[in-house]
Coordinates of C-alpha atoms and ligand atoms in Angstrom, one line a residue:
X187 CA 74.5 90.2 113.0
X188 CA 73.5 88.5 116.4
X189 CA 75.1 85.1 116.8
X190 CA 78.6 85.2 116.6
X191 CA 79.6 82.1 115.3
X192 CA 79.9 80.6 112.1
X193 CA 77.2 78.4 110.5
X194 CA 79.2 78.0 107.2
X195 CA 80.0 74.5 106.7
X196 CA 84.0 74.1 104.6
X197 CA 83.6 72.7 101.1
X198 CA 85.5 70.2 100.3
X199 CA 87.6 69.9 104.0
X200 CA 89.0 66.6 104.0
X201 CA 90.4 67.4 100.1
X202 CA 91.6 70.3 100.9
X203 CA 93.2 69.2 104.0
X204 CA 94.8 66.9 101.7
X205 CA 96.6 69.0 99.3
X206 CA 97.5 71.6 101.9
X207 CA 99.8 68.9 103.6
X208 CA 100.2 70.9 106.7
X209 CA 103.0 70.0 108.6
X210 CA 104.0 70.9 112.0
X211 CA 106.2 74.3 112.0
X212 CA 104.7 75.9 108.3
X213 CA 103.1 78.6 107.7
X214 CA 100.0 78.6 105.8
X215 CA 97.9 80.8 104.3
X216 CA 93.7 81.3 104.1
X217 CA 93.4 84.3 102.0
X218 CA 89.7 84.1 102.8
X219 CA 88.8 83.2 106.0
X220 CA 85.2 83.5 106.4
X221 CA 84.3 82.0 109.8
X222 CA 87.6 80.0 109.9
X223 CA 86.3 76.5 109.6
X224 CA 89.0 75.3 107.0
X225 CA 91.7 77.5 108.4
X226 CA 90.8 75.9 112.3
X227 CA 91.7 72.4 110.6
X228 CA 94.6 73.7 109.0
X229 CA 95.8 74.9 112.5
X230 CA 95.0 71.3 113.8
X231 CA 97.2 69.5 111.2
X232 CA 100.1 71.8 111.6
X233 CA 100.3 71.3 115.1
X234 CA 101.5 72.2 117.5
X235 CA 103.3 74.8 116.2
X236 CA 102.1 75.6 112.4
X237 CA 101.1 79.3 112.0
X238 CA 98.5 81.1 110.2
X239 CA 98.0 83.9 108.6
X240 CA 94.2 84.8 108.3
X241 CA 92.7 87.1 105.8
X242 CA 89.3 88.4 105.3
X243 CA 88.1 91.8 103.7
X244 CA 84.7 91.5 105.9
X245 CA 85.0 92.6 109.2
X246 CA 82.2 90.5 110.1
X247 CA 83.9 87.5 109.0
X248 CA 87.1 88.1 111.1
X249 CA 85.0 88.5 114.2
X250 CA 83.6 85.4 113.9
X251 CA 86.7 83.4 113.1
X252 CA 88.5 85.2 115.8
X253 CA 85.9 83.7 117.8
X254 CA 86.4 80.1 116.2
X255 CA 90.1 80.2 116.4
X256 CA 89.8 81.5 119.9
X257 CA 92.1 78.5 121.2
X258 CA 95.0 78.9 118.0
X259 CA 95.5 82.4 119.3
X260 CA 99.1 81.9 120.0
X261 CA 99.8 81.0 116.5
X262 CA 97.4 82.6 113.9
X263 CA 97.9 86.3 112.7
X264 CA 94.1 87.5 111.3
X265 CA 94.3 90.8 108.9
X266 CA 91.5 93.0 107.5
X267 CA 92.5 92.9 104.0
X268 CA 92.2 92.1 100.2
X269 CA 93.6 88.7 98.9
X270 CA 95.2 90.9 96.2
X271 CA 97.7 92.4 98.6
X272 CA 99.0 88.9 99.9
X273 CA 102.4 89.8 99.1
X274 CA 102.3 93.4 101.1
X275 CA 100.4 92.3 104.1
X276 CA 102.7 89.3 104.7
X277 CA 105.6 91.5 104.2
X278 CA 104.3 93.9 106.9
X279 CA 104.3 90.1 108.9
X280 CA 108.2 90.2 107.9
X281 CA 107.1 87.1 106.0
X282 CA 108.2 86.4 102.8
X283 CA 107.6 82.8 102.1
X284 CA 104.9 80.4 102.9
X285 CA 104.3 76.2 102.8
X286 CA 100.6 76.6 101.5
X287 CA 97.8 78.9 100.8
X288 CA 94.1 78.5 100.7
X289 CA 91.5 80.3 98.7
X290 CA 88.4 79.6 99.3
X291 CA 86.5 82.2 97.1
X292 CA 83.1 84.1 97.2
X293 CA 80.7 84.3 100.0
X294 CA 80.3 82.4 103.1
X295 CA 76.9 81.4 104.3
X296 CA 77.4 83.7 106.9
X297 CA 77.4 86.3 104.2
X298 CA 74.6 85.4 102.1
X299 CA 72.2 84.3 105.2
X300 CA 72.6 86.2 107.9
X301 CA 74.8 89.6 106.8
X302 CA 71.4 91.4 105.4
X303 CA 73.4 93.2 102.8
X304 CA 71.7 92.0 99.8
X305 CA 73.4 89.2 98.5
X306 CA 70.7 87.2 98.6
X307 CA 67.3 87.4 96.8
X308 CA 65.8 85.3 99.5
X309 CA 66.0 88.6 101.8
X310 CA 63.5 91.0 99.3
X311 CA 63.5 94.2 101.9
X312 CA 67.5 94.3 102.9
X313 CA 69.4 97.3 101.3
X314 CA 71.1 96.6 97.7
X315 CA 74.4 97.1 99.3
X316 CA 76.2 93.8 98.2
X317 CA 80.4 95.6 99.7
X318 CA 82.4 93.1 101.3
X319 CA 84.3 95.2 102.6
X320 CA 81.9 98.1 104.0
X321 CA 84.8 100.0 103.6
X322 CA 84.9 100.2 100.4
X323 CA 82.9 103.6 98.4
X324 CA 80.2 102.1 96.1
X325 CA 77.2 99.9 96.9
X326 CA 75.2 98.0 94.2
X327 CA 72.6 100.4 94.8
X328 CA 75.0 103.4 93.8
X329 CA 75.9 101.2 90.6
X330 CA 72.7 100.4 89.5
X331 CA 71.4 104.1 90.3
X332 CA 74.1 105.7 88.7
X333 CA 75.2 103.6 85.8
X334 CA 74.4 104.2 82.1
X335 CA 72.0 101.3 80.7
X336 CA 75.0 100.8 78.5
X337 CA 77.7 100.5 81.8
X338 CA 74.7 97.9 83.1
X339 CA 74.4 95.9 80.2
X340 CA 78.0 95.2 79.8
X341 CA 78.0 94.4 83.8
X342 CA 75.3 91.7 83.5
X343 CA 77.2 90.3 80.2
X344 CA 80.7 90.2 81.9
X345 CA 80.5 89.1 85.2
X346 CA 76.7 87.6 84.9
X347 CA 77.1 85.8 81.3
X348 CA 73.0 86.9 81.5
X349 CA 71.6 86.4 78.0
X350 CA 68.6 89.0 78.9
X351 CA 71.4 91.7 80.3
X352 CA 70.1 94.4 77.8
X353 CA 66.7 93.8 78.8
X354 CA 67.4 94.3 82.3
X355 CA 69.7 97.3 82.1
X356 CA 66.7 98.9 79.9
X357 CA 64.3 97.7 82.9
X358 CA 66.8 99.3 85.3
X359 CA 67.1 102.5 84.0
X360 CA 63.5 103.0 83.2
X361 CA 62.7 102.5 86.7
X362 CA 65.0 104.5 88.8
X363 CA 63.6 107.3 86.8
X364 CA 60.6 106.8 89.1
X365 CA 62.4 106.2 92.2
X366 CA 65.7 104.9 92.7
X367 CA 66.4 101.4 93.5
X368 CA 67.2 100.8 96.9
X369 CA 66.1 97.2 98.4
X370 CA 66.3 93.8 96.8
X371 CA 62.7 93.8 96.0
X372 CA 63.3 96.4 93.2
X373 CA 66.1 95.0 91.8
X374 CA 64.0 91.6 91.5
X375 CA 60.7 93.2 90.1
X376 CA 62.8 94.9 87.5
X377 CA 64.1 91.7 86.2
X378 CA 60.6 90.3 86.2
X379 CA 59.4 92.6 84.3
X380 CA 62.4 92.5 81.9
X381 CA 62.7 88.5 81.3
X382 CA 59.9 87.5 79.5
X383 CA 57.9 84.2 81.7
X384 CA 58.7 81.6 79.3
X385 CA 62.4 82.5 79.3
X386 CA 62.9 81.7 83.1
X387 CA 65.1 78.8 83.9
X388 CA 62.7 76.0 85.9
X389 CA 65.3 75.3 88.4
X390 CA 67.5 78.6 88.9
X391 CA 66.6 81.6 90.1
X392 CA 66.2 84.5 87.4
X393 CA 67.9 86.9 89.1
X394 CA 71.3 84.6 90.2
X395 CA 72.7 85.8 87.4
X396 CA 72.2 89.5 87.8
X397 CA 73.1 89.0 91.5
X398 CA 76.4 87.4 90.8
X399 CA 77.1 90.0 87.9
X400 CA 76.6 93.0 90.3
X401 CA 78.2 91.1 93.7
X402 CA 81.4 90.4 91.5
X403 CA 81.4 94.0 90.2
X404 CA 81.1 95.9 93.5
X405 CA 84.0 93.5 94.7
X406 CA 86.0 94.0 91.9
X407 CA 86.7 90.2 92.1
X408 CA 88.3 88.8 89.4
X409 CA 90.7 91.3 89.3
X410 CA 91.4 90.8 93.0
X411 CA 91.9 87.1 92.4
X412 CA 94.2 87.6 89.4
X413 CA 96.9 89.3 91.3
X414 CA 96.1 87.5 94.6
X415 CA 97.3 84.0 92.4
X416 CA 100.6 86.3 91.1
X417 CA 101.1 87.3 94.6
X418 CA 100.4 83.7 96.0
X419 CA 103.2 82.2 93.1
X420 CA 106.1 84.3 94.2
X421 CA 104.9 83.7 98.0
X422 CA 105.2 80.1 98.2
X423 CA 108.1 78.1 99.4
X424 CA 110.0 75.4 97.5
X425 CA 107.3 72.3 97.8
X426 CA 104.7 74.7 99.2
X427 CA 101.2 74.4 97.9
X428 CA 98.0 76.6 96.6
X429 CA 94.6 75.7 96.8
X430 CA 92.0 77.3 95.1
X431 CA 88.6 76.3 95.6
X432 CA 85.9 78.3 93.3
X433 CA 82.4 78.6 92.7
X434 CA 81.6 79.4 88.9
X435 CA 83.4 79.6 85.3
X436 CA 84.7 82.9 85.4
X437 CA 86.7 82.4 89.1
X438 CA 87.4 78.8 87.9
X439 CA 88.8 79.9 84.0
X440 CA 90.9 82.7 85.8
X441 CA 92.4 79.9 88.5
X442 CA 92.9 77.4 85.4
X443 CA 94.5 79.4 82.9
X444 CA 96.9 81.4 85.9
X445 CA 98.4 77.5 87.0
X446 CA 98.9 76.7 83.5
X447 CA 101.0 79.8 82.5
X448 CA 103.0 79.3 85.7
X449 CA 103.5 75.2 85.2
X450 CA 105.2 76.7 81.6
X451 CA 107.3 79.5 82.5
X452 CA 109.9 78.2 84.1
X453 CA 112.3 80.5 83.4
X454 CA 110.9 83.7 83.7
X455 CA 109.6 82.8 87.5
X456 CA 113.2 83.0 88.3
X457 CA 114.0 79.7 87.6
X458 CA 111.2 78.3 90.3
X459 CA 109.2 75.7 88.9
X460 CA 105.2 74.7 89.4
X461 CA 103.4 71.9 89.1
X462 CA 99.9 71.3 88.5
X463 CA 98.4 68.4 91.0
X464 CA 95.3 68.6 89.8
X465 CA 94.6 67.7 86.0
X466 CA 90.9 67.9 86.4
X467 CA 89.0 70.2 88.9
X468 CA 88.2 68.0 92.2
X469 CA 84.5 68.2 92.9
X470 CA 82.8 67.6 95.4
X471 CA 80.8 63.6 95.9
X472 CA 77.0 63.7 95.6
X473 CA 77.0 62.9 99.6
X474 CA 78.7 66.1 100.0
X475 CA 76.3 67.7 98.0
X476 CA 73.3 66.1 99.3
X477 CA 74.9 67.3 103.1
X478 CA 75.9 70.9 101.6
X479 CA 74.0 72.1 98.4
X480 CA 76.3 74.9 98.3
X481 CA 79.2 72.6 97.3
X482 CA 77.3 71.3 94.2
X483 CA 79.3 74.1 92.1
X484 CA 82.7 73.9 93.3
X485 CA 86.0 72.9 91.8
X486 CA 89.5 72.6 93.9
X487 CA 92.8 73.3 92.1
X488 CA 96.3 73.1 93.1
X489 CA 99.5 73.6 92.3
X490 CA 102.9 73.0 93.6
X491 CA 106.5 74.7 93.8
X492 CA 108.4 72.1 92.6
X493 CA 111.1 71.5 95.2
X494 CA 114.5 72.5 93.7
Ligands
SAM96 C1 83.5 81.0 100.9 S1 84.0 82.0 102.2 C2 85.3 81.2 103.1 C3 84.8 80.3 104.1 C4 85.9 79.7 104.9 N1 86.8 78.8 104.1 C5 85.4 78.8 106.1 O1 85.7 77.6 106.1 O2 84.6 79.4 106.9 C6 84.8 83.3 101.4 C7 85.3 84.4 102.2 O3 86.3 85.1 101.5 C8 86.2 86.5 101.7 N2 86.7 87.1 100.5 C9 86.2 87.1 99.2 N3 87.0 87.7 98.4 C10 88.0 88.2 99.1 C11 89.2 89.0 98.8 N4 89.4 89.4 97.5 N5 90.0 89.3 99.8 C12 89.8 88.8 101.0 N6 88.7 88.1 101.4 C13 87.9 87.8 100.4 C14 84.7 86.7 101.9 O4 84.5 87.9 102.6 C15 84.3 85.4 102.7 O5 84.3 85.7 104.0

């Protein structure tokens, strides 16, 4: 990556900005900064003396939000980390509760444009790598490479809901038996030759599916967002808020189901109480998705400690 700064545009800003009610003196979360265009206007609304705590498991990411948030300096605290230890690295902050968090899940634009590590299948020759985190051990090319067909099948069937996900883990195994599978290119001539020409959606790409399957594997997640929402409940301060902004069924089911269960225990959250402010996903307005096409999928929940 060259250019430093961000060329992701927020989804959804001036709702979010919104529900997160900054005020002046909070402390807010953004679980996933990216190149810190929501969490720069979440600095702005708490000012002058709101602070943030930034996290982003790509180290590319934080870079170029440090950059962006150059001016909040003072008052933002930006972590390399996973959105499912939010309750361990704000106690290594010595914080233990919070007015608001943000999650703004998936990739950036940043990510999936200009990161070349085969997220997108607009980018045939970059390497099948797909991490996050480069941190982390195992690369979609190890997974696809190493997997049994059956391991792949059930991939592309969990995390990709793709209805030809046996034909493509057949397709995949068949061919790294020539050579393994390394750049995007293979990955997408092996679904070619597994989904049959008349089966291919006119307006999506064939392989999204696959591409989300494997992207959401590699990350591990969904697990990651199920305990960043448990660790994001028992973070958040009497009238403090969450904001969960996500980009397909599964993220959005996990976010839906994970509000409602805490809106109805009452008693087992140790007597705290939550509130659901959003009966229906917010989406965003065709202008927004005429500006953004990336927004076209999103959906914003919240939900609120209820003051006691
Ligand atoms: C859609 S982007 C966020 C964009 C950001 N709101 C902005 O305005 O620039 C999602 C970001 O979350 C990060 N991310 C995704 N899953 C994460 C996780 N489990 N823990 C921490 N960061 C994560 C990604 O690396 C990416 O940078």
């Amino acid at each position: 990556m060259t250019d430093r700064t961000s060329y992701h545009v927020p989804i959804l800003s001036k709702e979010t900005l919104e529900y997160m009610n900054c005020q002046p003196g909070g402390t807010y979360i953004d679980a996933t900064l990216g190149g810190g265009g929501h969490a720069k206007m979440l600095l702005n609304a708490s000012s002058p003396n709101g602070f943030l705590i930034g996290i982003d498991r790509d180290l590319d990411a934080l870079e170029i939000a440090r950059k962006t948030l150059e001016e909040f300096r003072e008052r933002t605290k930006l972590i390399h980390g996973n959105l499912k230890d939010l309750k361990k690295l704000c106690s290594t902050l010595n914080i233990s509760k919070v007015n608001g968090i943000l999650m703004d899940l998936g990739i950036s634009s940043d990510q999936l444009e200009r990161s070349h590590r085969g997220f997108s299948f607009k980018f045939p020759d970059d390497p099948l790598d797909m991490r996050m985190d480069v941190t982390i051990p195992f690369t979609a090319a190890e997974i696809l490479n190493k997997s049994s067909e059956s391991l792949l099948r059930d991939i592309l069937l969990k995390y990709g809901e793709e209805r030809w996900a046996a034909a493509i883990a057949r397709e995949i195994v068949h061919t790294r038996k020539a050579a393994p599978l390394r750049i995007v290119k293979d990955l997408i001539s092996a679904i070619k030759r597994a989904v049959p020409a008349k089966a291919r959606h006119k307006r999506r790409h064939m392989a999204t599916k696959t591409f989300q399957a494997l992207r959401l594997y590699v990350n591990d997640e969904l697990n990651s967002l199920r305990k960043g929402l448990e660790a994001g409940l028992s973070l958040l301060a009497p009238g403090g808020r969450m904001v969960v902004i996500s980009f397909h069924s599964l993220e959005d089911r996990i976010v839906k189901q994970t509000f409602i269960a805490a809106s109805k225990k009452t008693s087992l959250m140790e007597g705290k109480r939550f509130t659901i402010l959003t009966r229906h996903p917010v989406r965003p307005t065709q202008n927004e998705i005429m500006r953004n096409p990336r927004a076209r999928s999103a959906k914003l929940r919240v939900l609120e400690r209820s003051m006691p």
